[in-house]
Amino acid sequence: MGTIGFLCFLFNLITPLSQAQEPKPLAPGYNTLPFEPAKPGTYTLPIITKAADGEVITANNQPKHLHDLMGGKLVLLSFIYAACSDVNGCPLATQVLHKISRQLQKQPELADKLRLLTLSFNPAQDTPEMMRHYGEGFKTGDFDWQFLTTKDEASLQPILDGYQQNVQKVYDDKGQFTGTFSHLLRVYLIDKDKNVRNIYSVDFLHADTLINDVKTLLADAKPQTSPLPARADMLFQPGDNKQNYQQADYQTRSLALAQRMGQPANLLAFAQQPPLGLPKLPVPKDNPLTPAKIALGRKLFFDRRLSLNNTFSCAICHIPEQGFSNNEMTTAVGIEGRSVRRNSPTLYIVGYAQLLFHDGRENSLEQQAWGPLLAHNEMANPSIGYVVDKLKASADYRGLFEKAFNKGPTMETIGQALASYQRTLNAADSPFDRWYFGKQKTAISEAAQRGFALFTGKAACSSCHVIGDKSALFTDQKRHNTGIGYAESMQKSPEKQRVQVAPGVFVDVDSEHLKGVNTEKPGDLGYYEISQNPADRWAYKTPSLRNVALSAPYMHNGSLPSLAEVVKFYNQGGVANENLSPLLKPLGLSDQESADLVAFLEALSGGNISTLVSDAFAAPVGDSGVTARPMPDPGKGR
């Protein structure tokens, strides 16, 4: 095809008034904005992430690194392929950028500070010569607009990964490549420091708003300062705090992730020298703790790539600032919003647990790790090999397993690494520990002291939540039926359920109507599902009460929202059923005694909690296509 014919072909692709029989609705970028855009400089564009690099080839057949074409100027980066026929795809991006280049020709003071980069994701067809011809149809004057390709698909893929551009070849029914691609349009605004400052999809790509964003960045010549650290009390709450959301005068108290800055801690010390109140930590002989294992396990724990679609990490259910549990949901939610039938248990002092999961079906952290990794409604990986292969292919894990285990990622080493990190989450040295084991008479309040007397006396809590002479795990490491599971299994669903739709706004909805938006909750028979022994129906393990004030809601199903409700439940003697633990009976506690018991439970929060949370905030967060921050060594203090 000659140059003129090729340009006519391109013109037909981008002409909005297509003569197709059923014209496709045009994206907003083709039309006049239906609203008045915000004026430049009246808003800010925060840094989203660092712009990824990669090897490219210019239209003049010169090899370059993408970063060589950034810096010194603002950059608008788009991804296209020349044969794209989707009017709201590559032609839209090129048409909008063409509008921008024409408008900026009238504003040379801006034009000199902006560069457009258009990169093909079809290197087999879009050769440097093809991209040169493609660009000649759109360039205006001497405006700095460069059309790029890559040597091959192998060179292209890291760039696509870096910008999270999911591009799929389309095949016909015979398995032959059709020459077309399935992709989502994205255009990236990149500042002079090679930071991505905005990402435009089909619905948001418009010349007017984009030019305003360019002017806003140019007006804000000051280097971005890091956000101030959040107040300490704000670190121990959800980032999007919904406390008092039920009230009509609710006001948000959200906290940006960038404000959750932390400092790496000497995690190994919390395992080798447990804080006051904890005994010696049991560590398997075949998995001794080392700084390299802890660092690797910590990296894995916060890495979303350990899930099927790179969106879900261990930390999304076990949230550090929420007691390594989840204060916002009664039961957990996994990948793609899939319902999980049980509450997210805290991971504090999990290294001491002899029974794992609420029903106690596992007995080692190394084995337990694979449960959520493979569960279809949690991280949903289809196989062990899928996880292993993904880690082997991730550049930022290169050498880390070899350093920690003298061999690469395997089912064994992945479990051992995750277990190593979790064994360091030992939060103790609580006010209670300082009062009881440290003999500091004023470490806890008089109410908490009265609560302790009830805990070990009238209320008999210590029958299951054991306290020793020199240390206390607050668990008997056994399973019991309290009636919570029985009550949930036997109760009938109400005809109507109250649903909150806005602050202070509730509506009563027929339960039948909610079935369409909520999966039916599966039954839960506790350890019976494992043992098949009828005596184990609705039996669940005794959790430790250390740091219990941080891990609401409570019980295996999250059905009790507060410690006051927990005390109320046990005060009534649980829920009667044929397998109810003989240790449970009505307690006859007064309101004051119940309050004192809560005060005691609140005194069990470890004195090193802030250190462990701060360390978690400093951990690298693995994400698809995003280069993780350099990983500090959790075995060394700073």
XYZ file of C-alpha atoms in Angstrom:
638
model
C 0.000 0.000 0.000
C 1.392 3.411 -0.971
C 1.804 6.229 1.506
C -1.249 8.130 0.235
C -3.434 5.030 0.297
C -2.185 4.185 3.798
C -3.004 7.684 5.069
C -6.484 7.490 3.537
C -6.961 4.186 5.343
C -5.954 5.819 8.626
C -8.225 8.799 7.965
C -11.172 6.475 7.522
C -10.343 4.798 10.828
C -10.335 7.991 12.833
C -13.128 9.890 11.085
C -15.958 10.114 13.671
C -18.732 10.194 11.065
C -18.177 6.655 9.863
C -20.484 5.388 7.142
C -20.900 2.011 8.877
C -24.399 0.622 8.853
C -24.613 0.629 12.633
C -22.303 3.426 13.811
C -20.688 2.714 17.150
C -21.368 5.322 19.868
C -18.344 7.572 19.992
C -16.241 8.036 23.095
C -16.364 11.451 24.852
C -12.992 12.373 23.355
C -14.539 12.955 19.947
C -17.101 15.494 21.135
C -17.230 18.793 22.968
C -17.031 18.421 26.729
C -20.536 18.575 28.243
C -19.167 20.375 31.319
C -16.729 23.121 32.206
C -13.404 21.465 33.093
C -11.518 22.486 36.204
C -9.116 25.326 35.554
C -5.405 24.471 35.424
C -3.688 24.807 38.768
C -6.887 24.504 40.823
C -6.184 20.826 41.526
C -3.224 18.521 41.978
C -2.115 15.342 40.242
C -0.399 13.078 42.771
C 2.246 10.564 41.780
C 0.663 7.226 40.880
C 3.792 5.153 40.240
C 7.152 5.271 38.506
C 7.038 5.072 34.715
C 8.356 1.728 33.489
C 11.345 1.452 31.159
C 12.083 -0.874 28.241
C 13.905 -1.275 24.936
C 12.225 0.444 21.956
C 13.082 1.365 18.357
C 12.363 4.787 16.887
C 10.779 5.406 13.480
C 14.320 6.118 12.243
C 15.345 2.595 13.284
C 17.412 3.801 16.257
C 17.438 1.595 19.413
C 16.537 3.498 22.572
C 15.419 2.948 26.124
C 11.978 4.338 26.849
C 13.419 6.303 29.771
C 15.824 7.999 27.325
C 12.774 9.695 25.831
C 11.493 10.860 29.210
C 12.794 13.506 31.558
C 13.226 17.170 30.703
C 9.723 17.250 29.203
C 6.288 16.065 30.160
C 5.337 12.934 28.225
C 2.036 11.581 26.932
C 2.522 7.873 26.270
C -0.022 5.859 24.289
C -0.092 2.260 23.059
C -1.569 1.451 19.647
C -1.311 -0.862 16.677
C -1.593 0.606 13.188
C -4.276 -1.763 11.875
C -6.705 -1.133 14.744
C -10.242 -0.608 13.441
C -11.995 0.071 16.764
C -13.026 3.709 16.535
C -12.875 3.959 20.339
C -9.498 2.274 20.553
C -6.180 3.226 18.982
C -7.767 5.729 16.533
C -9.302 7.573 19.484
C -5.931 7.917 21.215
C -4.242 9.106 18.041
C -7.061 11.525 17.220
C -7.025 13.093 20.696
C -3.242 13.434 20.651
C -3.500 14.977 17.176
C -5.936 17.560 18.566
C -3.508 18.313 21.362
C -0.589 18.777 18.982
C -2.628 21.186 16.851
C -3.776 23.205 19.842
C -0.291 23.420 21.287
C 1.113 24.700 18.011
C -0.677 27.915 18.943
C 0.988 27.849 22.366
C 4.701 27.300 21.650
C 5.602 27.968 25.290
C 3.717 24.764 26.138
C 4.565 22.796 23.003
C 8.272 22.917 23.787
C 7.636 21.295 27.176
C 5.612 18.298 26.003
C 6.532 15.146 24.090
C 4.105 12.591 22.680
C 5.221 8.964 22.506
C 3.131 6.428 20.606
C 4.317 2.830 20.941
C 3.013 -0.090 18.880
C 2.218 -3.404 20.540
C 2.350 -5.235 17.189
C 6.088 -5.268 16.387
C 5.685 -8.018 13.784
C 3.670 -5.689 11.507
C 4.487 -2.232 12.851
C 8.094 -1.997 11.763
C 10.021 1.280 12.194
C 9.179 2.132 8.549
C 5.490 1.431 9.119
C 5.486 3.609 12.259
C 7.202 6.396 10.322
C 4.466 6.304 7.685
C 1.811 6.078 10.389
C 3.194 9.131 12.177
C 3.447 11.261 9.050
C -0.324 11.350 8.820
C -0.732 12.932 12.251
C 2.295 15.067 13.069
C 1.751 18.802 12.981
C 4.745 20.970 12.122
C 7.803 20.401 14.261
C 5.853 19.228 17.289
C 7.754 16.570 19.284
C 5.714 13.438 18.564
C 7.656 10.211 18.253
C 6.301 6.897 16.954
C 7.977 3.796 18.355
C 8.003 0.044 18.067
C 10.071 -2.776 19.552
C 12.436 -5.388 18.187
C 10.056 -8.226 18.983
C 7.339 -9.343 21.369
C 9.901 -10.436 23.960
C 11.187 -6.846 24.180
C 7.641 -5.494 24.257
C 6.217 -7.648 27.037
C 8.132 -6.088 29.986
C 6.891 -2.659 28.887
C 3.301 -3.860 28.678
C 3.673 -5.461 32.113
C 5.190 -2.281 33.528
C 2.212 -0.212 32.403
C -0.325 -2.944 33.203
C -1.409 -3.051 29.572
C -3.263 -6.332 29.028
C -3.042 -7.048 25.295
C -4.415 -10.294 23.859
C -4.195 -11.558 20.296
C -7.538 -12.467 18.735
C -7.725 -15.871 16.992
C -10.369 -17.235 14.640
C -12.194 -20.546 15.008
C -9.309 -22.302 13.258
C -6.780 -20.982 15.737
C -5.266 -18.533 13.260
C -4.206 -15.053 14.423
C -6.614 -12.520 12.893
C -4.195 -9.594 13.006
C -6.321 -7.846 15.634
C -5.851 -7.407 19.360
C -8.125 -7.151 22.371
C -6.930 -4.392 24.670
C -8.053 -1.555 26.903
C -7.081 1.929 25.761
C -4.864 3.801 28.191
C -2.836 6.985 27.802
C -0.291 7.950 30.459
C 0.737 11.459 31.551
C 4.323 11.280 32.832
C 6.156 14.124 34.563
C 9.770 15.254 34.129
C 10.881 12.937 36.929
C 9.452 9.900 35.115
C 6.462 9.538 37.438
C 3.028 8.600 36.099
C 0.661 11.384 37.149
C -2.554 10.416 35.371
C -3.967 7.506 33.366
C -6.713 8.102 30.805
C -9.115 5.416 29.643
C -11.677 5.664 26.845
C -14.185 7.515 29.024
C -11.678 10.077 30.299
C -9.446 10.746 27.302
C -10.271 14.246 26.052
C -7.985 16.922 24.618
C -9.378 19.736 26.800
C -8.979 17.997 30.154
C -5.640 16.532 29.145
C -4.222 19.936 28.181
C -5.430 21.313 31.505
C -3.583 18.493 33.264
C -0.422 19.361 31.329
C -0.757 23.020 32.312
C -1.379 22.003 35.923
C 1.847 19.993 36.055
C 3.824 22.765 34.403
C 2.422 25.320 36.845
C 3.409 23.092 39.742
C 7.149 23.208 39.162
C 7.901 22.552 42.822
C 9.111 19.023 43.545
C 6.484 16.936 45.265
C 7.033 16.599 48.951
C 6.256 13.369 50.703
C 3.028 13.420 52.703
C 3.386 13.872 56.415
C 3.111 10.700 58.460
C -0.327 10.091 59.894
C -1.049 10.556 63.570
C -0.221 7.396 65.487
C -3.850 6.833 66.483
C -4.935 6.902 62.825
C -2.636 4.025 61.924
C -4.762 1.580 63.908
C -7.979 1.985 61.970
C -9.216 1.239 58.447
C -7.786 3.514 55.768
C -11.349 4.417 54.800
C -12.724 4.726 58.308
C -16.477 4.059 58.386
C -16.882 4.522 62.142
C -20.246 6.194 62.860
C -21.255 5.658 59.222
C -24.731 4.817 60.473
C -25.216 8.428 61.555
C -26.580 11.057 59.180
C -23.812 13.541 60.099
C -21.015 11.078 59.266
C -17.829 12.651 57.934
C -15.057 10.681 56.298
C -11.710 10.283 58.042
C -9.890 8.475 55.279
C -6.140 8.099 55.250
C -4.152 7.901 52.032
C -1.905 4.874 51.663
C 1.057 7.161 51.038
C 0.673 8.505 54.585
C 1.059 5.071 56.070
C 4.818 5.264 56.181
C 6.705 2.870 58.404
C 10.104 1.789 59.577
C 11.526 -1.735 59.220
C 11.877 -3.505 62.551
C 14.189 -6.176 63.892
C 11.568 -8.899 63.526
C 13.978 -11.697 64.318
C 14.374 -10.309 67.841
C 10.642 -10.723 68.540
C 11.071 -14.428 67.794
C 14.395 -15.049 69.507
C 13.565 -12.909 72.549
C 9.755 -12.839 72.807
C 8.266 -9.816 74.598
C 7.270 -10.024 78.262
C 4.449 -12.505 78.858
C 5.305 -14.969 76.087
C 7.204 -18.263 76.490
C 9.996 -19.462 74.219
C 8.794 -19.609 70.615
C 8.553 -23.135 69.167
C 10.390 -23.285 65.832
C 10.540 -26.414 63.618
C 13.993 -27.967 63.338
C 13.653 -28.135 59.556
C 12.836 -24.425 59.264
C 15.054 -22.393 61.621
C 14.481 -18.657 61.472
C 16.916 -16.459 59.543
C 16.737 -12.822 58.424
C 16.639 -13.919 54.768
C 13.632 -16.201 55.324
C 11.765 -13.560 57.309
C 12.412 -10.894 54.669
C 11.252 -13.228 51.905
C 8.141 -14.289 53.814
C 7.296 -10.662 54.533
C 7.607 -9.845 50.827
C 5.360 -12.775 49.903
C 2.782 -11.824 52.540
C 2.188 -8.401 50.961
C 2.423 -9.514 47.320
C -0.831 -9.445 45.341
C 0.760 -11.542 42.627
C 0.304 -14.597 44.829
C -3.353 -14.641 43.742
C -4.771 -15.825 40.433
C -5.350 -12.338 38.974
C -2.605 -10.413 40.811
C -5.076 -8.488 43.003
C -5.054 -10.262 46.361
C -2.390 -10.682 49.018
C -2.419 -12.310 52.458
C -2.479 -8.801 53.940
C -5.816 -7.947 52.335
C -7.547 -10.290 54.815
C -4.971 -9.952 57.589
C -4.633 -6.175 57.735
C -1.740 -5.027 59.959
C -3.435 -1.934 61.382
C -6.563 -3.973 62.134
C -4.884 -6.518 64.380
C -3.690 -8.551 61.364
C -7.386 -9.415 61.005
C -10.223 -7.410 59.431
C -12.357 -5.052 61.528
C -14.628 -4.091 58.633
C -16.178 -7.446 57.727
C -17.844 -10.164 59.755
C -16.564 -12.782 57.321
C -13.763 -12.439 54.817
C -14.092 -11.645 51.129
C -11.651 -13.177 48.676
C -10.639 -12.669 45.068
C -13.254 -10.975 42.845
C -15.465 -10.391 45.881
C -16.075 -14.087 46.517
C -17.659 -14.796 49.897
C -15.691 -16.628 52.572
C -17.776 -18.138 55.323
C -15.473 -17.374 58.272
C -13.934 -14.359 59.957
C -10.291 -13.413 59.332
C -8.422 -14.525 62.477
C -5.636 -12.416 63.921
C -2.054 -13.504 63.196
C -0.573 -12.111 66.384
C 1.358 -14.876 68.232
C 0.197 -17.365 65.592
C 3.592 -19.046 65.852
C 2.484 -20.495 69.205
C -0.762 -21.982 67.847
C -0.977 -25.766 67.785
C -4.244 -25.650 65.834
C -4.683 -23.462 62.753
C -7.816 -22.216 61.000
C -10.930 -21.725 63.105
C -11.664 -25.440 63.087
C -8.046 -26.383 63.854
C -7.643 -28.575 60.768
C -3.939 -27.736 60.275
C -1.083 -27.993 62.736
C 1.822 -26.115 61.115
C 2.173 -22.696 59.532
C 4.192 -24.189 56.686
C 1.194 -26.329 55.659
C -1.482 -23.779 56.532
C -0.183 -21.242 54.011
C -1.382 -23.306 51.065
C -5.002 -23.349 52.222
C -5.815 -19.730 51.275
C -3.423 -19.797 48.312
C -5.448 -22.568 46.658
C -8.980 -21.878 47.950
C -11.225 -20.844 45.039
C -12.865 -18.110 47.129
C -9.657 -16.728 48.634
C -6.571 -16.410 46.401
C -7.889 -18.883 43.829
C -4.650 -20.236 42.402
C -5.466 -23.296 40.267
C -2.462 -25.318 41.412
C 0.736 -25.308 43.433
C 2.770 -25.288 40.233
C 0.979 -22.142 39.060
C 2.229 -20.234 42.118
C 5.725 -21.686 41.878
C 6.034 -20.832 38.189
C 4.789 -17.293 38.722
C 7.431 -16.652 41.376
C 10.147 -18.175 39.197
C 9.174 -15.773 36.421
C 9.123 -12.674 38.667
C 12.359 -10.736 38.298
C 12.228 -9.197 41.770
C 12.295 -12.668 43.380
C 15.414 -13.684 41.483
C 17.960 -15.042 43.957
C 15.832 -14.459 47.081
C 14.772 -18.080 47.582
C 18.305 -19.228 46.798
C 19.639 -16.837 49.453
C 17.135 -18.069 52.049
C 17.002 -21.806 51.246
C 19.836 -22.569 48.814
C 17.194 -23.532 46.239
C 14.449 -21.880 44.260
C 10.704 -21.515 44.907
C 8.944 -24.797 45.711
C 5.830 -25.762 47.608
C 8.038 -26.347 50.630
C 10.091 -23.136 50.520
C 7.099 -20.869 49.858
C 5.329 -22.277 52.909
C 8.489 -22.034 55.002
C 9.091 -18.404 54.046
C 5.546 -17.293 54.857
C 5.675 -19.210 58.138
C 8.967 -17.544 59.069
C 7.485 -14.059 58.770
C 4.338 -14.974 60.679
C 6.380 -16.443 63.554
C 7.808 -12.972 64.218
C 4.408 -11.317 64.821
C 4.714 -11.695 68.579
C 2.859 -8.864 70.268
C 3.037 -8.902 74.055
C 4.538 -6.759 76.859
C 0.982 -5.527 77.390
C -0.199 -3.489 80.387
C -1.404 -6.802 81.854
C 2.023 -8.397 81.354
C 3.733 -5.497 83.058
C 1.265 -5.722 85.957
C 1.122 -9.502 86.347
C 4.557 -10.717 85.258
C 6.475 -7.462 85.697
C 4.903 -6.652 89.080
C 4.176 -3.020 88.150
C 1.248 -2.277 90.449
C -0.111 0.669 88.468
C 0.282 -0.793 84.956
C -3.464 -1.480 84.637
C -6.539 0.258 86.019
C -8.489 -0.849 89.063
C -11.343 -1.877 86.749
C -8.971 -4.122 84.791
C -7.677 -5.632 88.030
C -11.236 -6.436 89.080
C -11.775 -7.886 85.619
C -8.755 -10.154 86.083
C -10.220 -11.461 89.331
C -13.441 -12.263 87.482
C -11.518 -13.782 84.554
C -9.769 -16.280 86.820
C -12.647 -16.617 89.278
C -16.392 -16.146 88.923
C -16.391 -15.935 85.107
C -13.956 -18.900 84.807
C -12.610 -17.614 81.468
C -9.158 -18.950 82.317
C -10.469 -22.514 82.159
C -10.037 -22.252 78.371
C -7.944 -19.080 78.070
C -5.084 -20.306 80.219
C -2.671 -18.101 82.194
C 0.591 -19.658 83.427
C 2.956 -18.617 86.191
C 5.644 -17.186 83.893
C 3.812 -16.684 80.625
C 0.327 -16.728 79.142
C -0.946 -17.692 75.706
C -4.585 -17.302 76.831
C -5.597 -20.532 75.070
C -5.827 -24.200 76.013
C -5.018 -25.166 72.384
C -8.265 -27.196 72.231
C -11.642 -27.055 70.470
C -14.984 -26.279 72.106
C -18.636 -25.934 71.138
C -19.956 -22.625 72.484
C -23.258 -22.731 70.593
C -22.373 -19.944 68.156
C -22.140 -22.345 65.207
C -25.246 -24.234 66.316
C -27.287 -21.038 66.537
C -26.197 -19.917 63.070
C -27.040 -23.293 61.551
C -30.491 -23.495 63.128
C -31.727 -19.940 62.808
C -34.183 -19.030 60.076
C -33.480 -16.140 57.739
C -35.684 -13.108 58.486
C -38.245 -12.106 55.876
C -36.695 -8.635 55.659
C -33.178 -7.369 56.256
C -32.104 -3.829 57.031
C -29.572 -2.475 54.539
C -27.678 0.811 54.884
C -27.349 2.702 51.608
C -25.852 6.005 52.846
C -24.881 7.683 56.127
C -27.973 7.543 58.310
C -30.116 6.028 55.534
C -31.493 2.502 55.942
C -34.010 0.498 53.948
C -35.733 -2.790 54.748
C -35.311 -5.219 51.866
C -37.022 -8.572 51.326
C -34.478 -11.315 51.965
C -35.663 -12.975 48.762
C -34.508 -9.941 46.753
C -31.035 -10.048 48.282
C -30.376 -13.552 46.985
C -29.554 -12.097 43.604
C -26.689 -10.002 44.978
C -25.460 -12.263 47.757
C -24.346 -15.862 47.464
C -26.103 -18.260 49.760
C -23.925 -18.840 52.783
C -22.758 -22.455 53.045
C -23.321 -24.364 56.247
C -20.565 -24.576 58.820
C -20.300 -27.584 61.133
C -16.875 -26.780 62.546
C -14.346 -29.554 63.115
C -16.971 -32.193 62.289
C -16.294 -31.440 58.613
C -12.757 -32.743 59.150
C -13.196 -35.516 61.705
C -16.677 -36.726 60.660
C -17.249 -37.386 64.362
C -20.723 -36.152 65.415
C -19.274 -35.087 68.768
C -17.238 -32.444 66.913
C -20.222 -30.607 65.444
C -19.815 -26.820 65.798
C -16.498 -27.225 67.647
C -13.923 -24.485 66.995
C -10.505 -23.847 68.456
C -9.947 -21.612 71.463
C -8.302 -18.438 70.156
C -5.711 -16.564 72.150
C -7.036 -13.423 73.812
C -3.799 -11.513 73.416
C -4.433 -8.276 71.496
C -8.126 -9.206 71.386
C -9.248 -5.571 71.532
C -7.686 -5.073 68.076
C -9.409 -7.906 66.199
C -13.177 -7.255 66.280
C -15.606 -8.656 65.194
C -15.435 -11.883 67.154
C -16.145 -15.618 66.923
C -15.518 -17.817 63.878
C -18.339 -16.104 61.964
C -17.753 -12.528 63.149
C -21.233 -12.479 64.676
C -20.297 -10.565 67.844
C -19.230 -6.992 67.023
C -17.627 -5.958 70.322
C -15.994 -7.287 73.454
C -19.074 -6.200 75.392
C -21.187 -8.481 73.175
C -18.722 -11.343 73.706
C -18.977 -10.981 77.493
C -22.774 -10.796 77.200
C -22.810 -14.021 75.163
C -20.737 -15.953 77.693
C -22.640 -14.402 80.592
C -25.783 -16.128 79.269
C -23.924 -19.436 79.058
C -23.590 -19.698 75.288
C -26.359 -21.350 73.256
C -27.713 -24.689 74.479
C -27.229 -27.694 72.203
C -26.409 -31.358 72.689
C -22.674 -30.793 72.140
C -22.310 -27.613 74.199
C -19.044 -27.555 76.150
C -19.654 -28.520 79.793
C -17.424 -25.609 80.764
C -20.104 -23.121 79.690
C -22.867 -22.066 82.064
C -24.655 -18.807 82.926
C -22.287 -16.553 84.876
C -24.622 -14.107 86.573
C -22.342 -11.112 85.980
C -23.678 -7.669 86.781
C -23.340 -4.789 84.320
C -20.399 -3.448 86.320
C -18.692 -6.818 86.399
C -19.159 -7.187 82.638
C -17.589 -3.763 82.131
C -14.657 -4.714 84.377
C -14.098 -7.877 82.366
C -13.975 -5.825 79.149
C -11.457 -3.463 80.785
C -9.228 -6.446 81.546
C -9.456 -7.735 77.958
C -8.522 -4.285 76.661
C -5.359 -4.428 78.790
C -4.021 -7.367 76.739
C -2.804 -5.313 73.757
C 0.944 -5.653 73.252
C 3.313 -2.784 73.828
C 5.140 -3.497 70.555
C 2.049 -3.364 68.315
C 3.046 -0.029 66.783
C 6.484 -1.427 65.888
C 4.975 -4.416 64.073
C 2.430 -2.261 62.222
C 5.087 0.271 61.250
C 7.254 -2.548 59.912
C 4.321 -3.797 57.845
C 3.842 -0.332 56.336
C 7.508 -0.374 55.317
C 7.201 -3.722 53.527
C 7.336 -3.850 49.714
C 3.896 -4.279 48.145
C 4.063 -6.587 45.143
C 1.676 -5.763 42.320
C 1.316 -6.770 38.687
C 3.686 -4.770 36.536
C 4.915 -2.596 39.405
C 8.508 -2.741 40.525
C 8.636 -3.329 44.262
C 10.550 -1.002 46.526
C 13.969 -2.221 47.668
C 13.393 -4.727 50.434
C 14.898 -3.898 53.835
C 16.268 -6.655 56.009
C 13.768 -7.331 58.853
C 16.542 -9.046 60.759
C 18.313 -5.740 61.259
C 16.999 -2.736 63.142
C 17.131 0.833 61.858
